[in-house]
Tab-separated table of C-alpha atoms in Angstrom:
chain	number	residue	atom	x	y	z
S	1	THR	CA	23.291	65.166	23.411
S	2	PRO	CA	20.101	64.752	21.881
S	3	GLY	CA	19.414	61.130	20.474
S	4	GLN	CA	22.089	59.598	22.523
S	5	LEU	CA	21.381	56.912	25.140
S	6	PRO	CA	22.715	57.956	28.661
S	7	ARG	CA	25.801	56.103	29.653
S	8	THR	CA	25.725	53.034	32.014
S	9	PRO	CA	27.168	54.062	35.486
S	10	GLU	CA	29.838	51.887	36.511
S	11	ARG	CA	29.049	49.139	39.224
S	12	ALA	CA	31.553	47.164	41.187
S	13	VAL	CA	31.241	43.504	40.954
S	14	SER	CA	32.812	40.794	43.227
S	15	PRO	CA	32.393	37.474	41.744
S	16	HIS	CA	31.780	34.699	43.883
S	17	VAL	CA	30.152	31.126	43.567
S	18	ASP	CA	28.902	28.820	46.321
S	19	GLY	CA	29.246	25.076	45.956
S	20	ARG	CA	31.396	22.595	43.934
S	21	PHE	CA	30.430	19.836	41.659
S	22	ALA	CA	30.783	16.323	43.076
S	23	ALA	CA	33.253	14.324	40.970
S	24	GLY	CA	31.304	12.160	38.486
S	25	ALA	CA	27.961	13.217	39.860
S	26	ALA	CA	25.056	14.539	37.933
S	27	ILE	CA	21.327	14.907	37.919
S	28	ASP	CA	18.927	13.103	35.804
S	29	PRO	CA	17.147	16.031	33.661
S	30	ASP	CA	13.564	15.027	34.629
S	31	HIS	CA	14.575	15.081	38.339
S	32	ALA	CA	15.858	18.681	37.860
S	33	LEU	CA	12.807	19.861	35.969
S	34	ALA	CA	10.372	18.225	38.520
S	35	ALA	CA	12.411	20.209	41.396
S	36	ILE	CA	11.894	23.537	39.544
S	37	ALA	CA	8.004	22.468	38.696
S	38	ALA	CA	7.777	21.890	42.636
S	39	ALA	CA	9.385	24.908	43.688
S	40	SER	CA	7.289	26.895	41.423
S	41	GLY	CA	4.185	25.503	43.097
S	42	GLY	CA	2.259	25.231	39.934
S	43	THR	CA	1.507	28.988	39.946
S	44	GLU	CA	4.735	30.795	39.380
S	45	PRO	CA	5.961	31.109	35.846
S	46	ILE	CA	8.335	28.783	34.426
S	47	VAL	CA	10.329	29.564	31.063
S	48	THR	CA	11.823	26.638	29.302
S	49	THR	CA	14.457	26.895	26.712
S	50	THR	CA	13.669	25.373	23.451
S	51	GLY	CA	14.316	21.638	22.432
S	52	PHE	CA	13.986	18.698	24.986
S	53	CYS	CA	13.895	21.063	27.899
S	54	GLY	CA	10.240	22.177	27.348
S	55	ARG	CA	9.051	18.938	25.988
S	56	ALA	CA	10.152	17.194	29.094
S	57	LEU	CA	8.533	19.505	31.279
S	58	TYR	CA	5.316	19.113	29.282
S	59	ALA	CA	5.823	15.442	29.704
S	60	LEU	CA	5.939	15.677	33.364
S	61	GLY	CA	2.507	17.597	33.400
S	62	ASP	CA	1.532	20.472	31.724
S	63	ARG	CA	0.439	23.453	33.892
S	64	SER	CA	-0.753	26.863	32.869
S	65	ASN	CA	2.231	28.495	34.523
S	66	HIS	CA	4.646	26.897	31.900
S	67	PHE	CA	5.704	28.682	28.744
S	68	TYR	CA	7.625	26.419	26.363
S	69	MET	CA	9.968	28.369	24.343
S	70	VAL	CA	9.810	27.240	20.533
S	71	GLY	CA	12.855	28.218	18.430
S	72	SER	CA	14.412	31.404	19.528
S	73	MET	CA	17.319	29.455	20.953
S	74	GLY	CA	19.091	31.283	23.966
S	75	CYS	CA	16.129	33.653	24.428
S	76	ALA	CA	14.550	31.966	27.411
S	77	SER	CA	16.439	34.028	29.946
S	78	SER	CA	15.662	37.212	28.052
S	79	PHE	CA	12.069	36.370	28.130
S	80	ALA	CA	12.026	35.370	31.777
S	81	LEU	CA	13.667	38.690	32.522
S	82	GLY	CA	10.698	40.574	30.905
S	83	ILE	CA	8.266	38.731	32.867
S	84	ALA	CA	10.328	39.187	36.233
S	85	LEU	CA	10.561	43.065	35.281
S	86	ALA	CA	7.143	43.477	34.576
S	87	ARG	CA	5.769	41.587	37.740
S	88	PRO	CA	8.245	41.808	40.619
S	89	ASP	CA	5.471	40.578	42.854
S	90	ARG	CA	5.698	37.006	41.114
S	91	ARG	CA	8.986	34.426	41.458
S	92	VAL	CA	9.885	33.619	37.890
S	93	PHE	CA	11.994	30.459	36.956
S	94	CYS	CA	13.989	29.976	33.763
S	95	ALA	CA	14.980	26.516	32.730
S	96	ASP	CA	17.951	27.019	30.493
S	97	GLY	CA	20.435	24.787	28.640
S	98	ASP	CA	24.141	25.076	28.325
S	99	GLY	CA	24.081	25.264	24.410
S	100	ALA	CA	21.239	27.903	24.479
S	101	MET	CA	23.342	30.003	26.984
S	102	LEU	CA	26.739	29.814	25.174
S	103	MET	CA	24.791	30.913	22.099
S	104	ARG	CA	23.342	34.193	23.803
S	105	MET	CA	25.626	34.758	26.660
S	106	GLY	CA	25.074	38.534	26.412
S	107	ALA	CA	21.825	37.977	28.253
S	108	LEU	CA	23.722	37.397	31.198
S	109	SER	CA	25.227	40.970	31.561
S	110	THR	CA	21.637	42.670	31.105
S	111	ILE	CA	20.145	40.274	33.719
S	112	GLY	CA	22.884	41.095	35.958
S	113	TYR	CA	22.527	44.881	35.504
S	114	GLU	CA	18.703	44.842	35.792
S	115	GLN	CA	18.972	42.881	39.057
S	116	PRO	CA	15.368	41.435	39.043
S	117	LYS	CA	15.379	39.887	42.506
S	118	ASN	CA	12.541	37.595	41.744
S	119	LEU	CA	14.245	35.701	39.005
S	120	VAL	CA	15.692	32.279	39.460
S	121	HIS	CA	17.775	31.232	36.334
S	122	VAL	CA	18.616	27.473	36.373
S	123	LEU	CA	21.364	26.115	33.780
S	124	LEU	CA	20.665	22.522	33.388
S	125	ASP	CA	24.332	21.674	31.858
S	126	ASN	CA	24.599	18.308	30.226
S	127	GLY	CA	27.421	19.278	28.027
S	128	VAL	CA	25.531	18.559	24.875
S	129	HIS	CA	23.011	19.964	22.272
S	130	ASP	CA	20.716	17.053	23.326
S	131	SER	CA	17.839	17.587	21.156
S	132	THR	CA	19.785	17.725	17.813
S	133	GLY	CA	21.824	14.762	18.314
S	134	ALA	CA	23.966	15.205	21.314
S	135	GLN	CA	26.724	17.068	19.586
S	136	ALA	CA	29.112	18.624	22.468
S	137	THR	CA	29.154	21.876	23.816
S	138	VAL	CA	32.165	23.723	25.192
S	139	SER	CA	30.525	24.050	28.624
S	140	PRO	CA	32.985	21.936	30.438
S	141	ALA	CA	35.654	24.221	29.442
S	142	VAL	CA	33.709	27.482	30.716
S	143	ASP	CA	32.791	28.221	34.256
S	144	LEU	CA	29.370	29.387	33.417
S	145	ALA	CA	28.543	30.087	37.040
S	146	LEU	CA	31.417	32.460	37.445
S	147	VAL	CA	30.556	34.082	34.369
S	148	ALA	CA	27.036	34.844	35.493
S	149	ALA	CA	28.780	35.964	38.892
S	150	ALA	CA	31.316	38.451	36.767
S	151	CYS	CA	27.915	39.686	35.099
S	152	GLY	CA	26.481	40.887	38.466
S	153	TYR	CA	24.177	37.901	39.588
S	154	PRO	CA	24.417	38.375	43.457
S	155	ARG	CA	24.129	34.797	44.178
S	156	CYS	CA	25.262	31.784	42.134
S	157	VAL	CA	25.646	28.279	43.144
S	158	ARG	CA	26.599	24.901	41.606
S	159	VAL	CA	24.790	21.648	42.341
S	160	SER	CA	25.062	18.106	40.936
S	161	ASP	CA	22.429	16.474	43.003
S	162	ARG	CA	18.737	16.584	43.355
S	163	GLU	CA	18.536	17.219	46.896
S	164	SER	CA	20.891	20.260	46.699
S	165	LEU	CA	18.967	21.545	43.731
S	166	ALA	CA	15.509	21.350	45.487
S	167	LYS	CA	17.150	23.168	48.663
S	168	VAL	CA	18.627	25.902	46.799
S	169	LEU	CA	15.484	26.490	44.714
S	170	THR	CA	13.282	27.316	47.757
S	171	SER	CA	16.056	29.168	49.598
S	172	GLN	CA	15.786	32.673	50.461
S	173	GLY	CA	18.449	35.126	49.504
S	174	PRO	CA	19.307	38.114	47.150
S	175	GLY	CA	18.315	37.869	43.542
S	176	PRO	CA	18.686	37.255	40.702
S	177	LEU	CA	19.586	33.736	41.743
S	178	PHE	CA	21.847	31.585	39.259
S	179	VAL	CA	21.811	27.981	39.546
S	180	HIS	CA	24.321	25.867	37.624
S	181	ALA	CA	23.154	22.355	37.801
S	182	ARG	CA	25.098	19.691	36.166
S	183	THR	CA	22.691	17.106	34.669
S	184	THR	CA	22.977	13.696	32.635
S	185	PRO	CA	22.229	13.672	28.811
S	186	ARG	CA	18.789	12.429	28.239
S	187	GLN	CA	18.741	8.525	27.650
S	188	SER	CA	15.090	8.331	25.989
S	189	HIS	CA	14.471	10.993	23.120
S	190	SER	CA	10.692	9.928	23.045
S	191	LEU	CA	8.999	12.976	24.369
S	192	PRO	CA	5.651	14.433	23.453
S	193	ARG	CA	5.257	17.919	21.811
S	194	PRO	CA	2.732	20.361	23.458
S	195	LYS	CA	-0.739	20.178	21.895
S	196	GLU	CA	-1.321	23.614	22.534
S	197	THR	CA	-0.044	26.213	20.131
S	198	PRO	CA	2.682	29.074	21.130
S	199	PRO	CA	-0.199	31.501	20.831
S	200	GLU	CA	-2.388	29.368	23.207
S	201	ILE	CA	0.444	28.888	25.626
S	202	ALA	CA	1.326	32.602	25.750
S	203	ALA	CA	-2.575	33.382	26.313
S	204	ARG	CA	-2.792	31.341	29.134
S	205	LEU	CA	0.322	32.397	30.917
S	206	ARG	CA	-0.854	36.143	30.404
S	207	ALA	CA	-4.222	35.069	32.073
S	208	LEU	CA	-2.454	33.507	35.024
S	209	LEU	CA	-0.334	36.633	35.318
S	210	ALA	CA	-3.320	38.816	35.263
S	211	GLY	CA	-5.406	36.761	37.578
S	212	THR	CA	-7.925	35.879	35.046
S	213	ARG	CA	-9.454	32.698	34.210
S	214	HIS	CA	-8.249	31.218	30.631
S	215	ALA	CA	-11.014	29.341	28.590
């Protein structure tokens, strides 16, 4: 019928998740972000969710491949999806948070449907809204890795130590990859804010993706 979108074809999904969380184990959030930064090689895009996540990555060392989401809570994975679809030749990392993912869980179904093989979606799950006062989220009662698998992510992995995280981030396999990393709430909240404005950060990322030099 004119004006109607085509119906989405059915697709069989067999949800499966590799790995288990070690009892009582969790990764320091800065160690987790450092592992993502290392896996990016300083050249592949990293999109961070709003709040402490972006500020903490900035504190570890600002790079032109970093995109710090400001506001737009829950939209980091959708933004990363857009980059991954536009540039399938680049590996794209998304550092997400449990509160943000729970807020816009529908993004998982879109990513699972689109199947960007170059997207690495990392959930840093500390069980709290860290940057607004550490209010508890419901993530301990939701198997978010299994949710991602049910949405069509072909590879989902749980990790709760730094070494396992670093290993899976550099591993080869089908994508999109979903990594559910259990992290600790941040101890120190003294974090810098990026000096660059959001338009400046967007411009330098565009230049990086275009292979041009950004002034």
